[in-house]
Coordinates of C-alpha atoms and ligand atoms in Angstrom, one line a residue:
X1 CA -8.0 5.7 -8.3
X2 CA -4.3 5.7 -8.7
X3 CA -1.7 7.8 -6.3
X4 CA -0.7 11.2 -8.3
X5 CA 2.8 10.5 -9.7
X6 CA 5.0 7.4 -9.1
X7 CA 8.6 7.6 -8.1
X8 CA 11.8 6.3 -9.6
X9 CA 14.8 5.0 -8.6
X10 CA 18.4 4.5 -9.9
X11 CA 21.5 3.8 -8.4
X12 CA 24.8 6.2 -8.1
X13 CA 28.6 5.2 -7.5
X14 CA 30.2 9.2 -7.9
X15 CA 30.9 11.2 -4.9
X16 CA 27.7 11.9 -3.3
X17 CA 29.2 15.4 -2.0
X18 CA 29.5 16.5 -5.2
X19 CA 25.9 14.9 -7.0
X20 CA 23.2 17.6 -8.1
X21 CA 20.3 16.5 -6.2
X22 CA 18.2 18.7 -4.0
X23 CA 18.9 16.7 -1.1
X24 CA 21.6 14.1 0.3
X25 CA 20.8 11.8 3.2
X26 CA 22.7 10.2 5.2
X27 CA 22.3 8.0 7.9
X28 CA 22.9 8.5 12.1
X29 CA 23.5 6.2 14.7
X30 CA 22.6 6.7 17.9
X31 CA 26.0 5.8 19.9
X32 CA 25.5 3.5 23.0
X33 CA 27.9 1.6 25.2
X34 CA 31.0 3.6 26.9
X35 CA 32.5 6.7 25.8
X36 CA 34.8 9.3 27.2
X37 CA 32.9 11.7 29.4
X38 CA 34.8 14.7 27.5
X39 CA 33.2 13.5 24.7
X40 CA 30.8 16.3 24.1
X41 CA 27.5 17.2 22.7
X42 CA 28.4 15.3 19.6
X43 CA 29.8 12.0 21.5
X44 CA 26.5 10.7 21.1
X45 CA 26.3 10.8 17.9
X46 CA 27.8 8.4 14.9
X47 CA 27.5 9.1 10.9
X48 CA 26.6 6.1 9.7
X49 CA 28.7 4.5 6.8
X50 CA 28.4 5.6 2.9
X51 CA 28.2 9.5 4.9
X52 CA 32.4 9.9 4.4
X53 CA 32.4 12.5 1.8
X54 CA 29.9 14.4 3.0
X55 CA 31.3 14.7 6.7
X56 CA 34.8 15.7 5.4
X57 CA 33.0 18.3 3.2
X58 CA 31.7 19.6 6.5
X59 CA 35.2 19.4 7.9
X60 CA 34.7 17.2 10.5
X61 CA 31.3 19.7 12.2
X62 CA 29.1 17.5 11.0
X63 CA 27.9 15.5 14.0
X64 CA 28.3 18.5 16.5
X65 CA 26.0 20.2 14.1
X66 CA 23.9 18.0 13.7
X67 CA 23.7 17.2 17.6
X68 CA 22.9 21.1 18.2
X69 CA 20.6 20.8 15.9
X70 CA 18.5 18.4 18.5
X71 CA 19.1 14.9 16.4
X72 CA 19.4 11.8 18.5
X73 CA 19.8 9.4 16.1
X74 CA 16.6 7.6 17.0
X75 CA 15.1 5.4 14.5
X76 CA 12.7 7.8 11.8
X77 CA 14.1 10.6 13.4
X78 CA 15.1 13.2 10.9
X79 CA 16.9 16.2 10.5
X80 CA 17.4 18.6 8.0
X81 CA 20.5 21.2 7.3
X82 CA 21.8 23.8 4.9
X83 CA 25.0 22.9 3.3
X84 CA 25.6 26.2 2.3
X85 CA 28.1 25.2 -0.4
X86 CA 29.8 22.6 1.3
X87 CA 28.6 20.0 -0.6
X88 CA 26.6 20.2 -4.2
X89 CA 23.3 19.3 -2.5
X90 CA 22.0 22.5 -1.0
X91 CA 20.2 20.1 1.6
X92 CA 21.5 17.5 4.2
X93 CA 19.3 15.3 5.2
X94 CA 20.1 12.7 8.8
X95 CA 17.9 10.0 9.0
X96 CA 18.3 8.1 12.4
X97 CA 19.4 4.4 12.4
X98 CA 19.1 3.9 16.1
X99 CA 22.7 2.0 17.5
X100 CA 25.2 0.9 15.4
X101 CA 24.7 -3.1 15.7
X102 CA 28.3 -4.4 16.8
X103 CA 29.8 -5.8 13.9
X104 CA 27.2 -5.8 11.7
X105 CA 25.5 -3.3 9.0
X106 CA 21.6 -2.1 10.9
X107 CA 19.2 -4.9 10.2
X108 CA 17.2 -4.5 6.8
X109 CA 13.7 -3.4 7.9
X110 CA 15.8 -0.7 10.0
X111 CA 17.0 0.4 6.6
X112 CA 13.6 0.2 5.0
X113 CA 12.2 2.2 7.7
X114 CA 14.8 5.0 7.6
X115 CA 14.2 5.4 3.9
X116 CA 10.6 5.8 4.2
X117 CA 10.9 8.2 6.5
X118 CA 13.5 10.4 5.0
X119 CA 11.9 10.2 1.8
X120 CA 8.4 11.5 3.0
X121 CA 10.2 13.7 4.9
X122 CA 11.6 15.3 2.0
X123 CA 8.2 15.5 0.5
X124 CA 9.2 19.0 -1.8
X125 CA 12.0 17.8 -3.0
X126 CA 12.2 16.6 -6.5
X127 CA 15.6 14.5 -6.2
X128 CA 17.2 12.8 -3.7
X129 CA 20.3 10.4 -3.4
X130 CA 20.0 8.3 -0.2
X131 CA 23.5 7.3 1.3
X132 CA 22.8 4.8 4.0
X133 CA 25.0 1.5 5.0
X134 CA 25.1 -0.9 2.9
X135 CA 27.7 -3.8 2.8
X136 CA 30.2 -4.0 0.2
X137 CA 29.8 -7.6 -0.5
X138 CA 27.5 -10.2 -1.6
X139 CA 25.3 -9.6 1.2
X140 CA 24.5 -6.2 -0.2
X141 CA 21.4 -7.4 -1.3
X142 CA 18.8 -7.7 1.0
X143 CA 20.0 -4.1 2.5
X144 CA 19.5 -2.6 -1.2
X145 CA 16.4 -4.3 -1.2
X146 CA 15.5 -2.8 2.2
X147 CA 16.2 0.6 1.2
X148 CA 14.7 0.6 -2.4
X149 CA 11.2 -0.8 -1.6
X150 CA 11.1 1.5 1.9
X151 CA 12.2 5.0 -0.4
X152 CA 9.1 3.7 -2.8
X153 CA 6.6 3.2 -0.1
X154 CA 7.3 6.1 1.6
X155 CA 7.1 7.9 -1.0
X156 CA 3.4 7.2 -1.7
X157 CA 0.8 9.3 -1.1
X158 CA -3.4 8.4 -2.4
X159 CA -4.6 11.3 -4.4
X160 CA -8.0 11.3 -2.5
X161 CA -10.8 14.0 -3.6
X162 CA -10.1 17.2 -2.7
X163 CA -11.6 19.1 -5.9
X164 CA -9.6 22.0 -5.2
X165 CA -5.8 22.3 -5.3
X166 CA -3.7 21.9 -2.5
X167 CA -1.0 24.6 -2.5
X168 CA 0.4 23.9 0.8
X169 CA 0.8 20.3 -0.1
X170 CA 4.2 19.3 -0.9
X171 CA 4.5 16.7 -4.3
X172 CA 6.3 13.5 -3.2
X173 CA 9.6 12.9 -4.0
X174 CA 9.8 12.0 -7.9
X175 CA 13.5 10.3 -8.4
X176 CA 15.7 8.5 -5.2
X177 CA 19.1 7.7 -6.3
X178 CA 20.6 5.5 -3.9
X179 CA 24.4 5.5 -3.3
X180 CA 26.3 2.1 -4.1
X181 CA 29.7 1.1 -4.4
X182 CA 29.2 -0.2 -8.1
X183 CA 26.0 1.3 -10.3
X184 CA 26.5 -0.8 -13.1
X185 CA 26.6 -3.9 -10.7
X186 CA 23.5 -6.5 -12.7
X187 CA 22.9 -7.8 -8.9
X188 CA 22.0 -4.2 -7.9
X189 CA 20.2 -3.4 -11.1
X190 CA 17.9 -6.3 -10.7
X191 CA 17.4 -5.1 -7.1
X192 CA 16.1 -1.8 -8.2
X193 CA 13.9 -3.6 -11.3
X194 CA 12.6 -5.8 -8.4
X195 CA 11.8 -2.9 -6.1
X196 CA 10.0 -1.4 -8.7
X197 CA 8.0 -4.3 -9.4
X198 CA 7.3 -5.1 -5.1
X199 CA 6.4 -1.6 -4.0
X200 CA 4.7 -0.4 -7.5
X201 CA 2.0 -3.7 -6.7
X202 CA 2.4 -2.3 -2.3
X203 CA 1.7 1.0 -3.8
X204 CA -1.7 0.0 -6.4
X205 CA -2.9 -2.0 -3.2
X206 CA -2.7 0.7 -0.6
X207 CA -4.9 2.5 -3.7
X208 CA -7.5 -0.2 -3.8
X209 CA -7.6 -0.2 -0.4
X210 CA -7.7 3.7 0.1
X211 CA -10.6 4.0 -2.7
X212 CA -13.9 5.2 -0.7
X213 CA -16.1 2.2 -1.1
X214 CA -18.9 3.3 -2.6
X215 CA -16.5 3.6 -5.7
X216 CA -14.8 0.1 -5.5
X217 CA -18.5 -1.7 -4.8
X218 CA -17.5 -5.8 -6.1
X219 CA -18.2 -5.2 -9.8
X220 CA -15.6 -2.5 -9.8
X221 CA -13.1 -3.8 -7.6
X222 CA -13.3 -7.2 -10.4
X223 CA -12.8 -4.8 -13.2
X224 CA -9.7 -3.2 -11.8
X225 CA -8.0 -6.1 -11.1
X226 CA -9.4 -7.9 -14.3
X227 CA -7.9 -5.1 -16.4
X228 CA -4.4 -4.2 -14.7
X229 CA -4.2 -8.6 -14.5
X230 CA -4.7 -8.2 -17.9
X231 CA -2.1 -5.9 -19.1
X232 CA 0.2 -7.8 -17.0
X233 CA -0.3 -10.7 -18.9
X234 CA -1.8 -13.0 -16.6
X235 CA -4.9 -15.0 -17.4
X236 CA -8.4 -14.2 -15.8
X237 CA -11.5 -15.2 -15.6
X238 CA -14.2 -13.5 -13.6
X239 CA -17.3 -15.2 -12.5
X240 CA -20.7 -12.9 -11.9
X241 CA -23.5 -13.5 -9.7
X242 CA -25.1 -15.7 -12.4
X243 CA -21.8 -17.8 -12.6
X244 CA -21.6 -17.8 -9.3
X245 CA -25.2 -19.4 -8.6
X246 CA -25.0 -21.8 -11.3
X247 CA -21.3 -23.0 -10.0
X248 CA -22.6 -24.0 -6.6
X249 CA -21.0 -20.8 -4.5
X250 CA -23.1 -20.7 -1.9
X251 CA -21.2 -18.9 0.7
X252 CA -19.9 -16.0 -1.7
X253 CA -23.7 -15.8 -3.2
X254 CA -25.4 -15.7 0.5
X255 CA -23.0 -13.0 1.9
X256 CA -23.5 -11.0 -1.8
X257 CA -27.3 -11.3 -1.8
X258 CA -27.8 -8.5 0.2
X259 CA -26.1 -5.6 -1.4
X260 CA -27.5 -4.2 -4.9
X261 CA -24.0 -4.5 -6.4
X262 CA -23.3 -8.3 -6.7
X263 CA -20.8 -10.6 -6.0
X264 CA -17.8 -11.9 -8.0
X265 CA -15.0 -14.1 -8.0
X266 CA -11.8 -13.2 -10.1
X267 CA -9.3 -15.7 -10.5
X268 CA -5.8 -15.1 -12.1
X269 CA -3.6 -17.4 -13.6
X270 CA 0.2 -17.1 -14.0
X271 CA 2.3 -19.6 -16.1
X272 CA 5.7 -20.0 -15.9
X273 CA 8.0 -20.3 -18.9
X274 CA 7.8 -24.5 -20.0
X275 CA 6.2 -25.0 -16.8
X276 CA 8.5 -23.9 -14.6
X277 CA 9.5 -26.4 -11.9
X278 CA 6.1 -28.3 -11.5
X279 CA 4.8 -27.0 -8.3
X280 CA 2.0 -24.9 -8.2
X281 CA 0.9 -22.0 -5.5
X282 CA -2.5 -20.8 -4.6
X283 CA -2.8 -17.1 -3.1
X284 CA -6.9 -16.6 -1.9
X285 CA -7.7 -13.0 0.1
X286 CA -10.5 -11.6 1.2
X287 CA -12.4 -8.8 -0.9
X288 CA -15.2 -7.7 1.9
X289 CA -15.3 -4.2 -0.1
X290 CA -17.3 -2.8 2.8
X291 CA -17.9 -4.6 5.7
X292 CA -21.5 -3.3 8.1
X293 CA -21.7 -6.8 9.4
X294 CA -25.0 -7.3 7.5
X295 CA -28.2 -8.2 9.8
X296 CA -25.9 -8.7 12.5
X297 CA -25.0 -5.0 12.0
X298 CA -21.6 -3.2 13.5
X299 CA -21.7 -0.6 15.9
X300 CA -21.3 3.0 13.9
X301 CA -18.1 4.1 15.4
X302 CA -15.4 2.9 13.5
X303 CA -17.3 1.5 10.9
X304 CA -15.9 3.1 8.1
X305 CA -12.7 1.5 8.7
X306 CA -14.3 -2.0 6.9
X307 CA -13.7 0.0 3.5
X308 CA -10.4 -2.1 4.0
X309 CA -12.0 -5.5 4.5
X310 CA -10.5 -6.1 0.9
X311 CA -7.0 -6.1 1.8
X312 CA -6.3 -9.2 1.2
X313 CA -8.2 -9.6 -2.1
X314 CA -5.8 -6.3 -2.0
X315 CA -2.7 -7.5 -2.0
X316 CA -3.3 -10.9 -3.6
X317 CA -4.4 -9.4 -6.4
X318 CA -2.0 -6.8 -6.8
X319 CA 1.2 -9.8 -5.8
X320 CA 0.1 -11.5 -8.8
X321 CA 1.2 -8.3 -11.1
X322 CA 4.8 -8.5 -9.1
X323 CA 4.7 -12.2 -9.7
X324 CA 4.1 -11.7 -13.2
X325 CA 7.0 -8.7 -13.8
X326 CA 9.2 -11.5 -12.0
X327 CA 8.7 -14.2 -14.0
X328 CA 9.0 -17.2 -10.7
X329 CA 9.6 -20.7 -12.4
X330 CA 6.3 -21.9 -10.5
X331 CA 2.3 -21.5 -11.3
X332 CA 0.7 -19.1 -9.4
X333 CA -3.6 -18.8 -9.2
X334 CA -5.0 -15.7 -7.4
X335 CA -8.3 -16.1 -5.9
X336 CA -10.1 -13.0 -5.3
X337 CA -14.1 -13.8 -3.9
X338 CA -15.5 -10.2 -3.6
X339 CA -18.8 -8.8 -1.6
X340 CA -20.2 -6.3 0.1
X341 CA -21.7 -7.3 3.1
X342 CA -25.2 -5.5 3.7
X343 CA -28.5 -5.3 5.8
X344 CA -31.5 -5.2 3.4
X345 CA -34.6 -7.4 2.7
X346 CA -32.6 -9.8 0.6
X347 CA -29.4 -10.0 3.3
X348 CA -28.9 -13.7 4.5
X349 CA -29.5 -13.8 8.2
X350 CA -28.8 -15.6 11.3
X351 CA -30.0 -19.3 11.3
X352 CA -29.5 -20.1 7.1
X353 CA -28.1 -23.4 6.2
X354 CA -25.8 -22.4 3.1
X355 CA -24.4 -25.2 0.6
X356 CA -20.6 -24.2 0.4
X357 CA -18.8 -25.1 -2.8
X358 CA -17.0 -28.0 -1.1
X359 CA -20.7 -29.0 -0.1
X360 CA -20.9 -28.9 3.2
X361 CA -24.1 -27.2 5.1
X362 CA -22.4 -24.3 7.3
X363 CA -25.1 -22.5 10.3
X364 CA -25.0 -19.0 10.2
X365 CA -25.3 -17.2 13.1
X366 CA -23.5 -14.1 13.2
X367 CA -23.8 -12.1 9.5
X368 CA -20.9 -10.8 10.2
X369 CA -18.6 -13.4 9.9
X370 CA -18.5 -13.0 6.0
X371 CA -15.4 -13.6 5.6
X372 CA -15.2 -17.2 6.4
X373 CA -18.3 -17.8 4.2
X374 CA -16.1 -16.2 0.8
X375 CA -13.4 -17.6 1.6
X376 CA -14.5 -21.3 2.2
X377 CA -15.6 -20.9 -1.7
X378 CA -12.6 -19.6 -3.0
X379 CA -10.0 -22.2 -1.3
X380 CA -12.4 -25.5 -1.8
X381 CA -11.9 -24.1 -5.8
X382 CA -8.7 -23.6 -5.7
X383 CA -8.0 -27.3 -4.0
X384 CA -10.0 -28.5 -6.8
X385 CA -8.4 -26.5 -9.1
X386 CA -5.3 -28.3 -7.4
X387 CA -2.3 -26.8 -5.8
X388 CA 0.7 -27.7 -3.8
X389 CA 0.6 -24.8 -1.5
X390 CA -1.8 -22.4 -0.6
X391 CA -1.6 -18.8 0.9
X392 CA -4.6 -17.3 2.0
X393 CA -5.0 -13.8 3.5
X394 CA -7.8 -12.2 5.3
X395 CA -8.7 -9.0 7.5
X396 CA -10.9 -12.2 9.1
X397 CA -11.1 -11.7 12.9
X398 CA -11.2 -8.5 15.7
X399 CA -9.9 -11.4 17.8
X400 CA -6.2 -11.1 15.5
X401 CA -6.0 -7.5 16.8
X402 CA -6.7 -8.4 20.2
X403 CA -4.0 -11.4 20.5
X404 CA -1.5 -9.9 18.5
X405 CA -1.8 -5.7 17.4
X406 CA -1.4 -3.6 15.1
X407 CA 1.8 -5.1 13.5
X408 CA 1.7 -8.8 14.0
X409 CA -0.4 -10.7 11.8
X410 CA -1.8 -14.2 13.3
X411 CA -0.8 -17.5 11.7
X412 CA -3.4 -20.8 11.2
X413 CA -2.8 -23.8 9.1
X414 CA -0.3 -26.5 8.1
X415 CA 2.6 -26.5 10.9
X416 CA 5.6 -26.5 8.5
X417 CA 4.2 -24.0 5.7
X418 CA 3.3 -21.4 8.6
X419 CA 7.1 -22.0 9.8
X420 CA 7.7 -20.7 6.0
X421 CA 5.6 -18.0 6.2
X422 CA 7.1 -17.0 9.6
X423 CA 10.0 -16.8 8.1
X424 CA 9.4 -14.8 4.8
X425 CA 7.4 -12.5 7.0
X426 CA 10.3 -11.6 9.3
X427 CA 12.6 -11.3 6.1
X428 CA 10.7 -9.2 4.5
X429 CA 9.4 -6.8 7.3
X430 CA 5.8 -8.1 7.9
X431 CA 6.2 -10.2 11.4
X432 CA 3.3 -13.1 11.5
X433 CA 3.4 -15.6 14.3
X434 CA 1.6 -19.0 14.3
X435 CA -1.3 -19.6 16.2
X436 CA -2.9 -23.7 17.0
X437 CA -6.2 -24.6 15.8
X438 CA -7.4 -26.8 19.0
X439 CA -9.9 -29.5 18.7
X440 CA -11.9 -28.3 21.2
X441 CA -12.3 -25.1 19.2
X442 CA -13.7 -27.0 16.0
X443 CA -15.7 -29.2 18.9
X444 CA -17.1 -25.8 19.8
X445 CA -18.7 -25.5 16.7
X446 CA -20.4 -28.4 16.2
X447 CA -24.3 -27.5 14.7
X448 CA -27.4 -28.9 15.6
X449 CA -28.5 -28.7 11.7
X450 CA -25.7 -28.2 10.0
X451 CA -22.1 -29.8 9.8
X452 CA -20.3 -26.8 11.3
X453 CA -21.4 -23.5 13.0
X454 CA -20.1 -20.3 10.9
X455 CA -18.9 -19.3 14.7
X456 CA -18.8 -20.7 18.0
X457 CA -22.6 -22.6 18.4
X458 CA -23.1 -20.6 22.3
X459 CA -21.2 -17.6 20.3
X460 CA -18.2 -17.9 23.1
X461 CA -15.8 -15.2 21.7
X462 CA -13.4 -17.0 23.3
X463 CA -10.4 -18.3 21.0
X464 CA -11.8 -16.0 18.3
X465 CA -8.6 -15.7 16.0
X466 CA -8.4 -19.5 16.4
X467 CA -12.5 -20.6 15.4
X468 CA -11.9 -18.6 11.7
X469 CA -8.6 -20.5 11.5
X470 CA -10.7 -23.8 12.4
X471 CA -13.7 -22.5 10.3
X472 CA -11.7 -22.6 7.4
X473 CA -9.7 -25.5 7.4
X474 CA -12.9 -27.4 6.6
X475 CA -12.4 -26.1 2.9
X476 CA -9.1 -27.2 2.4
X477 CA -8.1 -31.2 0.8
X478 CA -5.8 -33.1 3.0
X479 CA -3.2 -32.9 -0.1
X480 CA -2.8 -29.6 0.2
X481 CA -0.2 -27.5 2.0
X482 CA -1.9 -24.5 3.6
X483 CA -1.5 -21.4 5.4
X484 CA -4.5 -18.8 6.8
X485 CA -2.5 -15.4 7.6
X486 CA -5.6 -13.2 9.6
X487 CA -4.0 -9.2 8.5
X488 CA -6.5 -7.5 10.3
X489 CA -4.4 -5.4 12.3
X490 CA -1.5 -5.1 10.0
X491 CA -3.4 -4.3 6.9
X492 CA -4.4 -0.7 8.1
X493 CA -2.6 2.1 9.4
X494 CA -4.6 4.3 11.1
X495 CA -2.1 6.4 12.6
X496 CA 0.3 9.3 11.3
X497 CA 2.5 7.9 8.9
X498 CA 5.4 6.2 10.2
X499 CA 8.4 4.8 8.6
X500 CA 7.8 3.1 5.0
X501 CA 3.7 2.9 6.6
X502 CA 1.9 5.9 5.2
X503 CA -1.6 6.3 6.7
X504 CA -4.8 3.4 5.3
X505 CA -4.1 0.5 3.4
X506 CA 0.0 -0.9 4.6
X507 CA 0.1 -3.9 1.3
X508 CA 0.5 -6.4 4.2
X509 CA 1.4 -9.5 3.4
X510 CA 2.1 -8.8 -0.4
X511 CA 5.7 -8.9 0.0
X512 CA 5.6 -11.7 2.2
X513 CA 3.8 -13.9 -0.7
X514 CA 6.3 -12.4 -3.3
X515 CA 9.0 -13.7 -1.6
X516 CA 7.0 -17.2 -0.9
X517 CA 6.3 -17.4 -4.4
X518 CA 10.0 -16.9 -4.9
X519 CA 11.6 -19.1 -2.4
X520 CA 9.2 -21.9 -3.8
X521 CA 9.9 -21.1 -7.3
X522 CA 13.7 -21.6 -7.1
X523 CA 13.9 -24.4 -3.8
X524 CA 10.4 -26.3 -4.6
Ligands
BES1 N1 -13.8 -7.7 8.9 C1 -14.1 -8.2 10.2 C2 -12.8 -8.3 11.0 C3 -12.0 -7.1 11.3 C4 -12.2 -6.5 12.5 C5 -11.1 -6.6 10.4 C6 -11.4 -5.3 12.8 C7 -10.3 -5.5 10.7 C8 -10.5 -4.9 11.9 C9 -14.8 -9.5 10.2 O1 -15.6 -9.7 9.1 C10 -15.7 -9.5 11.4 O2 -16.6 -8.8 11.4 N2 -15.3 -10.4 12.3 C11 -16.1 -10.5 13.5 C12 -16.4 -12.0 13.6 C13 -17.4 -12.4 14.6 C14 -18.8 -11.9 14.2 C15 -17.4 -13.9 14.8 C16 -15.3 -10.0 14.6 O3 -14.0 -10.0 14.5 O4 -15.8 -9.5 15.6
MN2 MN1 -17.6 -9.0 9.4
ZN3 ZN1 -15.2 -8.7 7.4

């Protein structure tokens, strides 16, 4: 299931007043700090830079109209006029910025916000040119950046079911120039190739994870990733449940056993021109495709949110398409163990001893915590596959949501390497902060039978975020540099659509391991 038409981008360097589009945005700032009491209705209000030509087509009116019109300038806000022949656009478009940062051009995830929202705003709308503030230097880039990947996410929209046609629904916006101060400039070009590349993999998974999951049961969910890997160019191999047996994958087989539509594990290889620089990276998510917690069953309400328990199978698997349209000088292996987790005669239960792939006898006690069980498989193969750094993301723990929201994804592994991914993550938009994995934690799950507890042995929820964190390290080799990133709040969006985050599947942390990949491909 793909979203119903993609949209493109390009950039502009002529007069925006004057360019045939159906709308023109510009950008608002809500003014703060002291001004002259006489300053009127419109002495709030600041037209952000790139808007000139457009408020001196307006004769100066433009902010007091805009300010009758009831905008504030608040961030998302957005407010639409008729130009009535001041300009070539018939529409103007005021996206709010928030305040003008002192000195500086607005921070890029403000940018990528504001051009989410305008852009589904504008939902209708065939063209649009988007002039917002960018600076007119080398730093342009990451505010281009901002703005090109936040008009293509906002602009997405999953086609869903509905057999009959929606005539009240609007078609998203098809073609978002954005206004630059050189079009033919090669480091904005590649900005808007790049873009293209980032949000078209955000954009396939927010689709995988939208798909009902009855329709992207394990075998399916491997064959769409197989075949789009494939196309891309990037090597895979998919094990089946037979595979899977005979290779000793005892975690992904126990939490599979249950359903009628079997487990796999997809793997996906990219190889850098004459081996790039050397090192090589290792993505692993989660591909839960529905989630009832198995014997240990989940309450109904809510339920049907575990459709996106393969979010970050997701957004691994759809990074490794980006990685491969941007050719990174570093190796790259996506792990993908997928399974649907379900209650029936043949589901594992509370008390089995599984044989991991690493070897090591785990207790289960709670069905529920599949995840860990997948996803001890796929990183002991990929440290025996061998990598220098590894990236895993899962929707693991309820605990992540508790400690940290909605928006914050929670952090576990190697000090330094979750410093890194700190860091990408508030480059790029998706905030992550590290968590600890305390002894007494692991010490908590100490089995009687086993050599670990899948959970805490007296199931103490306590430090839940922190025991999958724990859990896991058990599969990764010392040599390895590793990260856990839990996205189970950030994944989903269950709310209206807001900024560049439409409602479902977000693509969290996809960009963040694009831009990993990146910064290890050209630093080491
Ligand atoms: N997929 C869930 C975690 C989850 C919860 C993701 C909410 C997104 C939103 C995971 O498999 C799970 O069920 N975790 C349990 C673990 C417990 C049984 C140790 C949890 O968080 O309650
Ligand atoms: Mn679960
Ligand atoms: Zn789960």
């Amino acid at each position: 299931m793909t979203s119903p038409s993609t949209t493109t981008l390009s950039l502009v360097d002529t007069d925006p007043a004057e360019l045939a589009v159906d709308a023109i945005v510009i950008g608002l700032h809500s003014q703060t700090g002291e001004r002259e009491a006489d300053a009127g209705p419109a002495g709030t209000l600041l037209l952000a830079s790139g808007a000139e030509s457009i408020a001196a087509a307006f004769d100066g009116k433009l902010t007091e109209t805009l300010a009758l019109l009831g905008a504030t300038g608040a961030p998302g806000e957005v407010v639409k006029l008729a130009s009535l022949g001041t300009v070539t656009a018939p529409v103007v478009a005021a996206v709010g910025l928030g305040p003008e940062p002192t000195g500086a051009a607005p921070a890029p995830e403000t940018l990528r916000r504001a051009a989410g929202a305008v852009v589904r705003a504008l939902a209708g709308a065939r063209r649009v040119a988007l002039t917002l503030p960018l600076p007119d230097d080398a730093d342009a880039s990451p505010a281009l950046r901002a703005v090109a990947e936040g008009a293509l996410l906002g602009a997405y929209r999953f086609a869903g079911y509905k057999t009959r046609p929606q005539p009240a629904r609007r078609e998203p916006v098809a073609e978002v120039l954005i206004a630059v101060p050189e079009a033919g400039d090669a480091g904005a070009r590649a900005e808007i190739e790049r873009a293209h590349a980032v949000a078209g993999a955000v954009r396939l998974s927010r689709d995988w994870v939208n798909t009902a999951p009855n329709m992207l049961r394990p075998p399916a969910f491997a064959d769409a990733v197989a075949e789009a890997a494939r196309a891309a160019g990037l090597g895979v191999e998919v094990l089946d449940e037979t595979a899977l047996a005979a290779g000793g994958y005892g975690g992904i087989i126990a939490v599979g056993q249950g359903s009628e539509a079997p487990p796999r594990l997809v793997k996906l290889t990219y190889t850098p021109a004459e081996g790039g620089n050397g090192k090589r990276v290792a993505l692993v998510g989660k591909g839960i495709t529905f989630d009832t917690g198995g014997i240990s069953i989940k309450p109904a309400q809510g339920m049907w949110e575990m459709k996106s328990d393969m979010g970050g199978a997701a957004a691994v698997g759809a990074a490794m398409l980006a990685i491969a349209a941007l050719k990174p000088a570093v190796t790259v292996t996506g792990y993908l163990p997928m399974a649907e987790n379900m209650p029936s005669g043949t589901s594992y239960r509370p008390g089995d001893v599984i044989t991991m792939y690493n070897g090591k006898k785990v207790e289960v006690l709670n069905t529920d915590a599949e995840g860990r069980m997948v996803l001890g498989d796929a990183l002991a193969r990929a440290c025996e596959d061998g990598a220098d750094y590894l990236f895993e993301t899962s929707t693991l723990t309820g605990g992540q949501v508790i400690a940290l929201g909605k928006r914050v994804a929670g952090l576990m592994g190697t000090p330094e390497l979750c410093e890194r991914v700190r860091a990408a993550g508030d480059a790029v938009g998706e905030p992550a902060w590290p968590m600890p994995l305390p002894d007494d934690v692991r010490k908590g799950m100490d089995s009687d039978v086993a050599d670990i507890s899948q959970v805490n042995a007296g199931m103490d929820r306590a430090g839940h975020m922190l025991q999958g964190g724990v859990f896991l390290r058990e599969f990764v080799t010392d040599d390895v540099a590793w990260a856990h990133i839990d996205i189970a709040g950030p994944s989903y969006h269950s709310g209206e659509p807001t900024g560049y985050w439409t409602k479902g599947g977000t693509g969290v942390p996809l960009r963040t391991l694009v831009h990993l990949v990146e910064e290890i491909a050209a630093a080491g």
